[in-house]
């Protein structure tokens, strides 16, 4: 195989793998993407409903600049490939006492809403909290999220240069205990504690540093025209336009290693030689030997365990009754401890917070009848999770919703429910965990595997790798993988290269056509 145009195989067409494939194809490399499912997206999947295909995975898009940057680096415009609309209401929240609170993309509107909800003191506390989370986000965005291999020493130096960050980080406190010092009102503590669940953690064990997620959300939430899956389709189309060969229904059996380096990928009936490989699956699959014994040492086990939360996810169409829903909605239980303590013991809670995405609602939309919904209830991962039958799952979720004033006609059937064991089947070796390694502990973010592995030529992308869970983070992982491959190949490559904003050598679209 010509060293001037290496062949990169990407296993998995999740957003991380697609982002890596598109960048590598743009650089003039030969790229083949192998996806076991029949569509792109990975966890950004859909299920059929009576009202059409509905999202059954991530529902919230923040940090759209990550995708603007991706398409710009490909010589394209994001707005030419997908429709993104900002939602003025970030989320609508209800509590069992009947109170409700909207948070807005407009920070002043949120402050006014909190003043009306809980008083002037609560408003002042909210303003201090948002200032704090913005400082944390701005301090750690570049050295952590945009750094392919962050070091604890570099992060410590960043804090030493701005000592006031230490108080905002609250390094020895959980997010829940940190919020108890920031807000008098227990409802606001409960609301902002949800940031731990965004990355699959419990607020009672996740570090206070995760409060910075609040700034990412406050900076804007975007609705994707056609659903979140349309974003994955747009990135897949861009990769194909740039020359990537994207194959669906193509499961991989084994990764072949020769002389210590990745050499080929084996599908059901084909051996594909490759110089580099991006694995866009749960890294735990490598550790468990599901891609062959030769790549089992690629990732240390401590980088994939313990596991983050799973969920019970409902995807269906129905007519809602009793609550005026926004696009994103949260109906809280009475006591968050009664949710997370059972989950920590491997059991489903009886009174959980329930997230409802009304996919056909939002700014400028008139919902049809029936309309599409995705409902998410936090759950423990396998193997210790109690596996529950469908009738019990149905009663628990929809009885709790009815008690909080929201019902649906008709209630969904079994095909609408995805449980932890179903997620484990969809994403092998994940144990149903939706966010990879647990975020518990102050340095958990540094314990995830990075793009480079211990096996030369094997790289990682996706929510199980650095910088972690979430659609923008997965896309950044793809950038890290692509940059690592281009850097590692640069000393022997003869293909023409240009410069991207990140300083990585890549080719132009013209170069890709000529190569």
PDB file of N, CA and C in Angstrom, residues 1 6-13 16-18 20-21 24 29-35 245 250-258 260-267 270-283 285-286 290-292 294-296 298-299 450-462 465 477-478 480-486 488-489:
ATOM      1  N   UNK A   1       0.849  -1.198   0.000  1.00  0.00           N
ATOM      2  CA  UNK A   1       0.000   0.000   0.000  1.00  0.00           C
ATOM      3  C   UNK A   1       0.884   1.247   0.000  1.00  0.00           C
ATOM      4  N   UNK A   6      -2.331   6.719   2.922  1.00  0.00           N
ATOM      5  CA  UNK A   6      -2.657   5.614   3.813  1.00  0.00           C
ATOM      6  C   UNK A   6      -4.154   5.342   3.818  1.00  0.00           C
ATOM      7  N   UNK A   7      -4.505   4.125   4.195  1.00  0.00           N
ATOM      8  CA  UNK A   7      -5.904   3.725   4.305  1.00  0.00           C
ATOM      9  C   UNK A   7      -6.288   3.709   5.775  1.00  0.00           C
ATOM     10  N   UNK A   8      -7.283   4.527   6.111  1.00  0.00           N
ATOM     11  CA  UNK A   8      -7.789   4.577   7.479  1.00  0.00           C
ATOM     12  C   UNK A   8      -9.157   3.910   7.506  1.00  0.00           C
ATOM     13  N   UNK A   9      -9.345   2.970   8.409  1.00  0.00           N
ATOM     14  CA  UNK A   9     -10.648   2.362   8.640  1.00  0.00           C
ATOM     15  C   UNK A   9     -11.210   2.945   9.929  1.00  0.00           C
ATOM     16  N   UNK A  10     -12.462   3.361   9.878  1.00  0.00           N
ATOM     17  CA  UNK A  10     -13.176   3.856  11.052  1.00  0.00           C
ATOM     18  C   UNK A  10     -14.263   2.844  11.387  1.00  0.00           C
ATOM     19  N   UNK A  11     -14.200   2.282  12.572  1.00  0.00           N
ATOM     20  CA  UNK A  11     -15.232   1.344  13.027  1.00  0.00           C
ATOM     21  C   UNK A  11     -16.271   2.129  13.817  1.00  0.00           C
ATOM     22  N   UNK A  12     -17.450   2.259  13.240  1.00  0.00           N
ATOM     23  CA  UNK A  12     -18.538   2.962  13.909  1.00  0.00           C
ATOM     24  C   UNK A  12     -18.804   4.319  13.287  1.00  0.00           C
ATOM     25  N   UNK A  13     -20.068   4.551  12.920  1.00  0.00           N
ATOM     26  CA  UNK A  13     -20.471   5.828  12.324  1.00  0.00           C
ATOM     27  C   UNK A  13     -21.250   6.665  13.318  1.00  0.00           C
ATOM     28  N   UNK A  16     -18.501  10.843  16.623  1.00  0.00           N
ATOM     29  CA  UNK A  16     -17.049  10.926  16.742  1.00  0.00           C
ATOM     30  C   UNK A  16     -16.344  10.290  15.564  1.00  0.00           C
ATOM     31  N   UNK A  17     -16.780   9.092  15.175  1.00  0.00           N
ATOM     32  CA  UNK A  17     -16.175   8.427  14.036  1.00  0.00           C
ATOM     33  C   UNK A  17     -16.391   9.183  12.744  1.00  0.00           C
ATOM     34  N   UNK A  18     -17.591   9.742  12.566  1.00  0.00           N
ATOM     35  CA  UNK A  18     -17.882  10.505  11.358  1.00  0.00           C
ATOM     36  C   UNK A  18     -17.052  11.783  11.292  1.00  0.00           C
ATOM     37  N   UNK A  20     -14.129  12.258  12.618  1.00  0.00           N
ATOM     38  CA  UNK A  20     -12.767  11.868  12.265  1.00  0.00           C
ATOM     39  C   UNK A  20     -12.673  11.507  10.787  1.00  0.00           C
ATOM     40  N   UNK A  21     -13.635  10.740  10.287  1.00  0.00           N
ATOM     41  CA  UNK A  21     -13.606  10.307   8.887  1.00  0.00           C
ATOM     42  C   UNK A  21     -13.652  11.496   7.941  1.00  0.00           C
ATOM     43  N   UNK A  24     -10.284  13.332   7.951  1.00  0.00           N
ATOM     44  CA  UNK A  24      -9.228  12.557   7.294  1.00  0.00           C
ATOM     45  C   UNK A  24      -9.439  12.492   5.789  1.00  0.00           C
ATOM     46  N   UNK A  29      -6.718  11.474   2.558  1.00  0.00           N
ATOM     47  CA  UNK A  29      -6.483  10.082   2.884  1.00  0.00           C
ATOM     48  C   UNK A  29      -7.637   9.212   2.398  1.00  0.00           C
ATOM     49  N   UNK A  30      -7.350   7.966   2.175  1.00  0.00           N
ATOM     50  CA  UNK A  30      -8.395   7.001   1.827  1.00  0.00           C
ATOM     51  C   UNK A  30      -9.055   6.552   3.127  1.00  0.00           C
ATOM     52  N   UNK A  31     -10.375   6.682   3.211  1.00  0.00           N
ATOM     53  CA  UNK A  31     -11.101   6.409   4.449  1.00  0.00           C
ATOM     54  C   UNK A  31     -12.267   5.469   4.169  1.00  0.00           C
ATOM     55  N   UNK A  32     -12.380   4.429   4.972  1.00  0.00           N
ATOM     56  CA  UNK A  32     -13.522   3.517   4.917  1.00  0.00           C
ATOM     57  C   UNK A  32     -14.163   3.482   6.300  1.00  0.00           C
ATOM     58  N   UNK A  33     -15.466   3.733   6.354  1.00  0.00           N
ATOM     59  CA  UNK A  33     -16.219   3.683   7.601  1.00  0.00           C
ATOM     60  C   UNK A  33     -17.085   2.432   7.599  1.00  0.00           C
ATOM     61  N   UNK A  34     -16.993   1.635   8.658  1.00  0.00           N
ATOM     62  CA  UNK A  34     -17.765   0.404   8.785  1.00  0.00           C
ATOM     63  C   UNK A  34     -18.747   0.554   9.950  1.00  0.00           C
ATOM     64  N   UNK A  35     -20.030   0.481   9.657  1.00  0.00           N
ATOM     65  CA  UNK A  35     -21.076   0.664  10.671  1.00  0.00           C
ATOM     66  C   UNK A  35     -21.995  -0.556  10.679  1.00  0.00           C
ATOM     67  N   UNK A 245     -15.642   6.264   2.077  1.00  0.00           N
ATOM     68  CA  UNK A 245     -16.524   5.149   1.734  1.00  0.00           C
ATOM     69  C   UNK A 245     -17.221   4.716   3.017  1.00  0.00           C
ATOM     70  N   UNK A 250     -22.316  -3.377   8.243  1.00  0.00           N
ATOM     71  CA  UNK A 250     -20.974  -3.939   8.088  1.00  0.00           C
ATOM     72  C   UNK A 250     -20.338  -4.147   9.459  1.00  0.00           C
ATOM     73  N   UNK A 251     -20.757  -5.187  10.189  1.00  0.00           N
ATOM     74  CA  UNK A 251     -20.159  -5.434  11.509  1.00  0.00           C
ATOM     75  C   UNK A 251     -18.721  -5.915  11.389  1.00  0.00           C
ATOM     76  N   UNK A 252     -17.907  -5.574  12.377  1.00  0.00           N
ATOM     77  CA  UNK A 252     -16.491  -5.957  12.403  1.00  0.00           C
ATOM     78  C   UNK A 252     -16.302  -7.088  13.409  1.00  0.00           C
ATOM     79  N   UNK A 253     -15.580  -8.123  12.987  1.00  0.00           N
ATOM     80  CA  UNK A 253     -15.329  -9.265  13.874  1.00  0.00           C
ATOM     81  C   UNK A 253     -14.023  -9.119  14.638  1.00  0.00           C
ATOM     82  N   UNK A 254     -12.986  -8.589  13.980  1.00  0.00           N
ATOM     83  CA  UNK A 254     -11.665  -8.630  14.601  1.00  0.00           C
ATOM     84  C   UNK A 254     -10.753  -7.563  14.016  1.00  0.00           C
ATOM     85  N   UNK A 255      -9.876  -7.043  14.856  1.00  0.00           N
ATOM     86  CA  UNK A 255      -8.810  -6.140  14.420  1.00  0.00           C
ATOM     87  C   UNK A 255      -7.520  -6.947  14.377  1.00  0.00           C
ATOM     88  N   UNK A 256      -6.854  -6.940  13.242  1.00  0.00           N
ATOM     89  CA  UNK A 256      -5.609  -7.692  13.067  1.00  0.00           C
ATOM     90  C   UNK A 256      -4.404  -6.803  13.362  1.00  0.00           C
ATOM     91  N   UNK A 257      -3.453  -7.344  14.102  1.00  0.00           N
ATOM     92  CA  UNK A 257      -2.222  -6.635  14.432  1.00  0.00           C
ATOM     93  C   UNK A 257      -1.045  -7.461  13.921  1.00  0.00           C
ATOM     94  N   UNK A 258      -0.116  -6.806  13.247  1.00  0.00           N
ATOM     95  CA  UNK A 258       1.100  -7.450  12.780  1.00  0.00           C
ATOM     96  C   UNK A 258       2.298  -6.644  13.235  1.00  0.00           C
ATOM     97  N   UNK A 260       3.130  -5.674  16.014  1.00  0.00           N
ATOM     98  CA  UNK A 260       2.790  -4.676  17.005  1.00  0.00           C
ATOM     99  C   UNK A 260       1.964  -3.520  16.498  1.00  0.00           C
ATOM    100  N   UNK A 261       1.654  -3.482  15.183  1.00  0.00           N
ATOM    101  CA  UNK A 261       0.901  -2.378  14.602  1.00  0.00           C
ATOM    102  C   UNK A 261      -0.409  -2.882  13.999  1.00  0.00           C
ATOM    103  N   UNK A 262      -1.413  -2.022  14.019  1.00  0.00           N
ATOM    104  CA  UNK A 262      -2.661  -2.357  13.352  1.00  0.00           C
ATOM    105  C   UNK A 262      -2.389  -2.625  11.881  1.00  0.00           C
ATOM    106  N   UNK A 263      -2.968  -3.723  11.362  1.00  0.00           N
ATOM    107  CA  UNK A 263      -2.700  -4.109   9.976  1.00  0.00           C
ATOM    108  C   UNK A 263      -3.960  -4.272   9.145  1.00  0.00           C
ATOM    109  N   UNK A 264      -5.080  -4.681   9.774  1.00  0.00           N
ATOM    110  CA  UNK A 264      -6.274  -4.951   8.982  1.00  0.00           C
ATOM    111  C   UNK A 264      -7.482  -5.060   9.897  1.00  0.00           C
ATOM    112  N   UNK A 265      -8.645  -4.979   9.269  1.00  0.00           N
ATOM    113  CA  UNK A 265      -9.919  -5.184   9.940  1.00  0.00           C
ATOM    114  C   UNK A 265     -10.636  -6.325   9.231  1.00  0.00           C
ATOM    115  N   UNK A 266     -11.209  -7.231  10.020  1.00  0.00           N
ATOM    116  CA  UNK A 266     -11.927  -8.372   9.457  1.00  0.00           C
ATOM    117  C   UNK A 266     -13.422  -8.189   9.677  1.00  0.00           C
ATOM    118  N   UNK A 267     -14.180  -8.172   8.597  1.00  0.00           N
ATOM    119  CA  UNK A 267     -15.635  -8.160   8.672  1.00  0.00           C
ATOM    120  C   UNK A 267     -16.116  -9.603   8.507  1.00  0.00           C
ATOM    121  N   UNK A 270     -14.640 -10.238   4.657  1.00  0.00           N
ATOM    122  CA  UNK A 270     -13.622  -9.430   4.000  1.00  0.00           C
ATOM    123  C   UNK A 270     -12.530  -9.055   4.989  1.00  0.00           C
ATOM    124  N   UNK A 271     -11.325  -8.993   4.462  1.00  0.00           N
ATOM    125  CA  UNK A 271     -10.195  -8.466   5.217  1.00  0.00           C
ATOM    126  C   UNK A 271      -9.803  -7.138   4.589  1.00  0.00           C
ATOM    127  N   UNK A 272      -9.859  -6.062   5.361  1.00  0.00           N
ATOM    128  CA  UNK A 272      -9.524  -4.736   4.859  1.00  0.00           C
ATOM    129  C   UNK A 272      -8.181  -4.298   5.446  1.00  0.00           C
ATOM    130  N   UNK A 273      -7.107  -4.326   4.668  1.00  0.00           N
ATOM    131  CA  UNK A 273      -5.829  -3.815   5.171  1.00  0.00           C
ATOM    132  C   UNK A 273      -5.948  -2.323   5.488  1.00  0.00           C
ATOM    133  N   UNK A 274      -5.264  -1.875   6.515  1.00  0.00           N
ATOM    134  CA  UNK A 274      -5.289  -0.452   6.867  1.00  0.00           C
ATOM    135  C   UNK A 274      -3.988  -0.076   7.557  1.00  0.00           C
ATOM    136  N   UNK A 275      -3.647   1.188   7.429  1.00  0.00           N
ATOM    137  CA  UNK A 275      -2.468   1.712   8.115  1.00  0.00           C
ATOM    138  C   UNK A 275      -2.828   2.291   9.475  1.00  0.00           C
ATOM    139  N   UNK A 276      -4.057   2.769   9.601  1.00  0.00           N
ATOM    140  CA  UNK A 276      -4.532   3.353  10.846  1.00  0.00           C
ATOM    141  C   UNK A 276      -5.992   2.961  11.040  1.00  0.00           C
ATOM    142  N   UNK A 277      -6.425   2.927  12.284  1.00  0.00           N
ATOM    143  CA  UNK A 277      -7.784   2.518  12.603  1.00  0.00           C
ATOM    144  C   UNK A 277      -8.339   3.414  13.700  1.00  0.00           C
ATOM    145  N   UNK A 278      -9.547   3.935  13.484  1.00  0.00           N
ATOM    146  CA  UNK A 278     -10.262   4.698  14.516  1.00  0.00           C
ATOM    147  C   UNK A 278     -11.401   3.828  15.026  1.00  0.00           C
ATOM    148  N   UNK A 279     -11.387   3.534  16.314  1.00  0.00           N
ATOM    149  CA  UNK A 279     -12.467   2.751  16.912  1.00  0.00           C
ATOM    150  C   UNK A 279     -13.463   3.706  17.563  1.00  0.00           C
ATOM    151  N   UNK A 280     -14.660   3.777  16.974  1.00  0.00           N
ATOM    152  CA  UNK A 280     -15.732   4.643  17.481  1.00  0.00           C
ATOM    153  C   UNK A 280     -16.820   3.767  18.116  1.00  0.00           C
ATOM    154  N   UNK A 281     -16.383   2.972  19.077  1.00  0.00           N
ATOM    155  CA  UNK A 281     -17.298   2.182  19.880  1.00  0.00           C
ATOM    156  C   UNK A 281     -16.945   2.393  21.329  1.00  0.00           C
ATOM    157  N   UNK A 282     -17.600   1.665  22.228  1.00  0.00           N
ATOM    158  CA  UNK A 282     -17.244   1.784  23.634  1.00  0.00           C
ATOM    159  C   UNK A 282     -15.864   1.165  23.831  1.00  0.00           C
ATOM    160  N   UNK A 283     -14.882   1.920  24.357  1.00  0.00           N
ATOM    161  CA  UNK A 283     -13.533   1.369  24.523  1.00  0.00           C
ATOM    162  C   UNK A 283     -13.495   0.107  25.372  1.00  0.00           C
ATOM    163  N   UNK A 285     -15.135  -2.446  24.927  1.00  0.00           N
ATOM    164  CA  UNK A 285     -15.167  -3.599  24.021  1.00  0.00           C
ATOM    165  C   UNK A 285     -13.761  -4.079  23.692  1.00  0.00           C
ATOM    166  N   UNK A 286     -12.810  -3.159  23.587  1.00  0.00           N
ATOM    167  CA  UNK A 286     -11.420  -3.544  23.364  1.00  0.00           C
ATOM    168  C   UNK A 286     -10.872  -4.267  24.581  1.00  0.00           C
ATOM    169  N   UNK A 290     -13.440  -8.108  22.662  1.00  0.00           N
ATOM    170  CA  UNK A 290     -14.490  -8.343  21.673  1.00  0.00           C
ATOM    171  C   UNK A 290     -14.028  -8.066  20.254  1.00  0.00           C
ATOM    172  N   UNK A 291     -12.894  -7.366  20.090  1.00  0.00           N
ATOM    173  CA  UNK A 291     -12.318  -7.116  18.757  1.00  0.00           C
ATOM    174  C   UNK A 291     -11.027  -7.895  18.574  1.00  0.00           C
ATOM    175  N   UNK A 292     -10.809  -8.902  19.417  1.00  0.00           N
ATOM    176  CA  UNK A 292      -9.624  -9.739  19.294  1.00  0.00           C
ATOM    177  C   UNK A 292      -8.651  -9.536  20.431  1.00  0.00           C
ATOM    178  N   UNK A 294      -5.484  -9.360  20.316  1.00  0.00           N
ATOM    179  CA  UNK A 294      -4.326  -8.526  19.997  1.00  0.00           C
ATOM    180  C   UNK A 294      -4.502  -7.078  20.421  1.00  0.00           C
ATOM    181  N   UNK A 295      -5.753  -6.602  20.477  1.00  0.00           N
ATOM    182  CA  UNK A 295      -5.979  -5.201  20.852  1.00  0.00           C
ATOM    183  C   UNK A 295      -6.546  -5.064  22.266  1.00  0.00           C
ATOM    184  N   UNK A 296      -6.631  -6.170  22.998  1.00  0.00           N
ATOM    185  CA  UNK A 296      -7.112  -6.089  24.382  1.00  0.00           C
ATOM    186  C   UNK A 296      -6.255  -5.145  25.232  1.00  0.00           C
ATOM    187  N   UNK A 298      -4.939  -2.399  24.447  1.00  0.00           N
ATOM    188  CA  UNK A 298      -4.915  -1.036  23.908  1.00  0.00           C
ATOM    189  C   UNK A 298      -5.316   0.008  24.932  1.00  0.00           C
ATOM    190  N   UNK A 299      -6.235  -0.333  25.831  1.00  0.00           N
ATOM    191  CA  UNK A 299      -6.778   0.619  26.795  1.00  0.00           C
ATOM    192  C   UNK A 299      -6.733  -0.004  28.186  1.00  0.00           C
ATOM    193  N   UNK A 450      -7.602   8.554  25.883  1.00  0.00           N
ATOM    194  CA  UNK A 450      -7.450   9.615  24.890  1.00  0.00           C
ATOM    195  C   UNK A 450      -7.397   9.002  23.492  1.00  0.00           C
ATOM    196  N   UNK A 451      -7.172   9.836  22.497  1.00  0.00           N
ATOM    197  CA  UNK A 451      -7.231   9.370  21.098  1.00  0.00           C
ATOM    198  C   UNK A 451      -6.210   8.283  20.811  1.00  0.00           C
ATOM    199  N   UNK A 452      -5.000   8.454  21.281  1.00  0.00           N
ATOM    200  CA  UNK A 452      -3.973   7.444  21.046  1.00  0.00           C
ATOM    201  C   UNK A 452      -4.112   6.309  22.059  1.00  0.00           C
ATOM    202  N   UNK A 453      -3.930   5.086  21.594  1.00  0.00           N
ATOM    203  CA  UNK A 453      -3.978   3.925  22.471  1.00  0.00           C
ATOM    204  C   UNK A 453      -2.576   3.321  22.592  1.00  0.00           C
ATOM    205  N   UNK A 454      -2.489   2.234  23.340  1.00  0.00           N
ATOM    206  CA  UNK A 454      -1.210   1.547  23.517  1.00  0.00           C
ATOM    207  C   UNK A 454      -0.818   0.707  22.295  1.00  0.00           C
ATOM    208  N   UNK A 455      -1.733   0.512  21.364  1.00  0.00           N
ATOM    209  CA  UNK A 455      -1.440  -0.248  20.150  1.00  0.00           C
ATOM    210  C   UNK A 455      -1.189   0.747  19.022  1.00  0.00           C
ATOM    211  N   UNK A 456       0.006   0.812  18.481  1.00  0.00           N
ATOM    212  CA  UNK A 456       0.293   1.760  17.395  1.00  0.00           C
ATOM    213  C   UNK A 456      -0.660   1.572  16.224  1.00  0.00           C
ATOM    214  N   UNK A 457      -1.171   2.695  15.739  1.00  0.00           N
ATOM    215  CA  UNK A 457      -2.095   2.681  14.629  1.00  0.00           C
ATOM    216  C   UNK A 457      -3.551   2.588  15.029  1.00  0.00           C
ATOM    217  N   UNK A 458      -3.837   2.374  16.325  1.00  0.00           N
ATOM    218  CA  UNK A 458      -5.206   2.272  16.814  1.00  0.00           C
ATOM    219  C   UNK A 458      -5.558   3.519  17.628  1.00  0.00           C
ATOM    220  N   UNK A 459      -6.635   4.195  17.244  1.00  0.00           N
ATOM    221  CA  UNK A 459      -7.057   5.449  17.861  1.00  0.00           C
ATOM    222  C   UNK A 459      -8.523   5.329  18.293  1.00  0.00           C
ATOM    223  N   UNK A 460      -8.928   6.205  19.193  1.00  0.00           N
ATOM    224  CA  UNK A 460     -10.288   6.177  19.730  1.00  0.00           C
ATOM    225  C   UNK A 460     -11.033   7.466  19.416  1.00  0.00           C
ATOM    226  N   UNK A 461     -12.339   7.341  19.206  1.00  0.00           N
ATOM    227  CA  UNK A 461     -13.234   8.492  19.092  1.00  0.00           C
ATOM    228  C   UNK A 461     -14.581   8.069  19.664  1.00  0.00           C
ATOM    229  N   UNK A 462     -15.346   9.063  20.115  1.00  0.00           N
ATOM    230  CA  UNK A 462     -16.672   8.777  20.653  1.00  0.00           C
ATOM    231  C   UNK A 462     -16.812   9.211  22.092  1.00  0.00           C
ATOM    232  N   UNK A 465     -14.400   8.154  24.944  1.00  0.00           N
ATOM    233  CA  UNK A 465     -13.029   8.664  24.946  1.00  0.00           C
ATOM    234  C   UNK A 465     -13.034  10.132  25.357  1.00  0.00           C
ATOM    235  N   UNK A 477     -13.782  14.604  20.055  1.00  0.00           N
ATOM    236  CA  UNK A 477     -12.945  13.405  20.106  1.00  0.00           C
ATOM    237  C   UNK A 477     -12.550  12.970  18.697  1.00  0.00           C
ATOM    238  N   UNK A 478     -13.463  13.132  17.749  1.00  0.00           N
ATOM    239  CA  UNK A 478     -13.141  12.812  16.372  1.00  0.00           C
ATOM    240  C   UNK A 478     -12.051  13.703  15.818  1.00  0.00           C
ATOM    241  N   UNK A 480      -9.702  15.099  17.657  1.00  0.00           N
ATOM    242  CA  UNK A 480      -8.458  14.664  18.291  1.00  0.00           C
ATOM    243  C   UNK A 480      -7.890  13.426  17.600  1.00  0.00           C
ATOM    244  N   UNK A 481      -8.755  12.470  17.244  1.00  0.00           N
ATOM    245  CA  UNK A 481      -8.281  11.252  16.582  1.00  0.00           C
ATOM    246  C   UNK A 481      -7.689  11.568  15.214  1.00  0.00           C
ATOM    247  N   UNK A 482      -8.380  12.416  14.449  1.00  0.00           N
ATOM    248  CA  UNK A 482      -7.880  12.768  13.124  1.00  0.00           C
ATOM    249  C   UNK A 482      -6.546  13.497  13.216  1.00  0.00           C
ATOM    250  N   UNK A 483      -6.441  14.425  14.131  1.00  0.00           N
ATOM    251  CA  UNK A 483      -5.190  15.173  14.277  1.00  0.00           C
ATOM    252  C   UNK A 483      -4.053  14.258  14.710  1.00  0.00           C
ATOM    253  N   UNK A 484      -4.350  13.286  15.591  1.00  0.00           N
ATOM    254  CA  UNK A 484      -3.308  12.361  16.025  1.00  0.00           C
ATOM    255  C   UNK A 484      -2.809  11.520  14.845  1.00  0.00           C
ATOM    256  N   UNK A 485      -3.717  11.062  14.008  1.00  0.00           N
ATOM    257  CA  UNK A 485      -3.320  10.262  12.846  1.00  0.00           C
ATOM    258  C   UNK A 485      -2.474  11.091  11.884  1.00  0.00           C
ATOM    259  N   UNK A 486      -2.918  12.312  11.607  1.00  0.00           N
ATOM    260  CA  UNK A 486      -2.166  13.155  10.678  1.00  0.00           C
ATOM    261  C   UNK A 486      -0.789  13.505  11.229  1.00  0.00           C
ATOM    262  N   UNK A 488       0.956  11.675  13.454  1.00  0.00           N
ATOM    263  CA  UNK A 488       1.789  10.483  13.510  1.00  0.00           C
ATOM    264  C   UNK A 488       2.254  10.053  12.125  1.00  0.00           C
ATOM    265  N   UNK A 489       1.481  10.371  11.111  1.00  0.00           N
ATOM    266  CA  UNK A 489       1.835   9.978   9.756  1.00  0.00           C
ATOM    267  C   UNK A 489       2.718  11.012   9.053  1.00  0.00           C
TER     268      UNK A 489
END
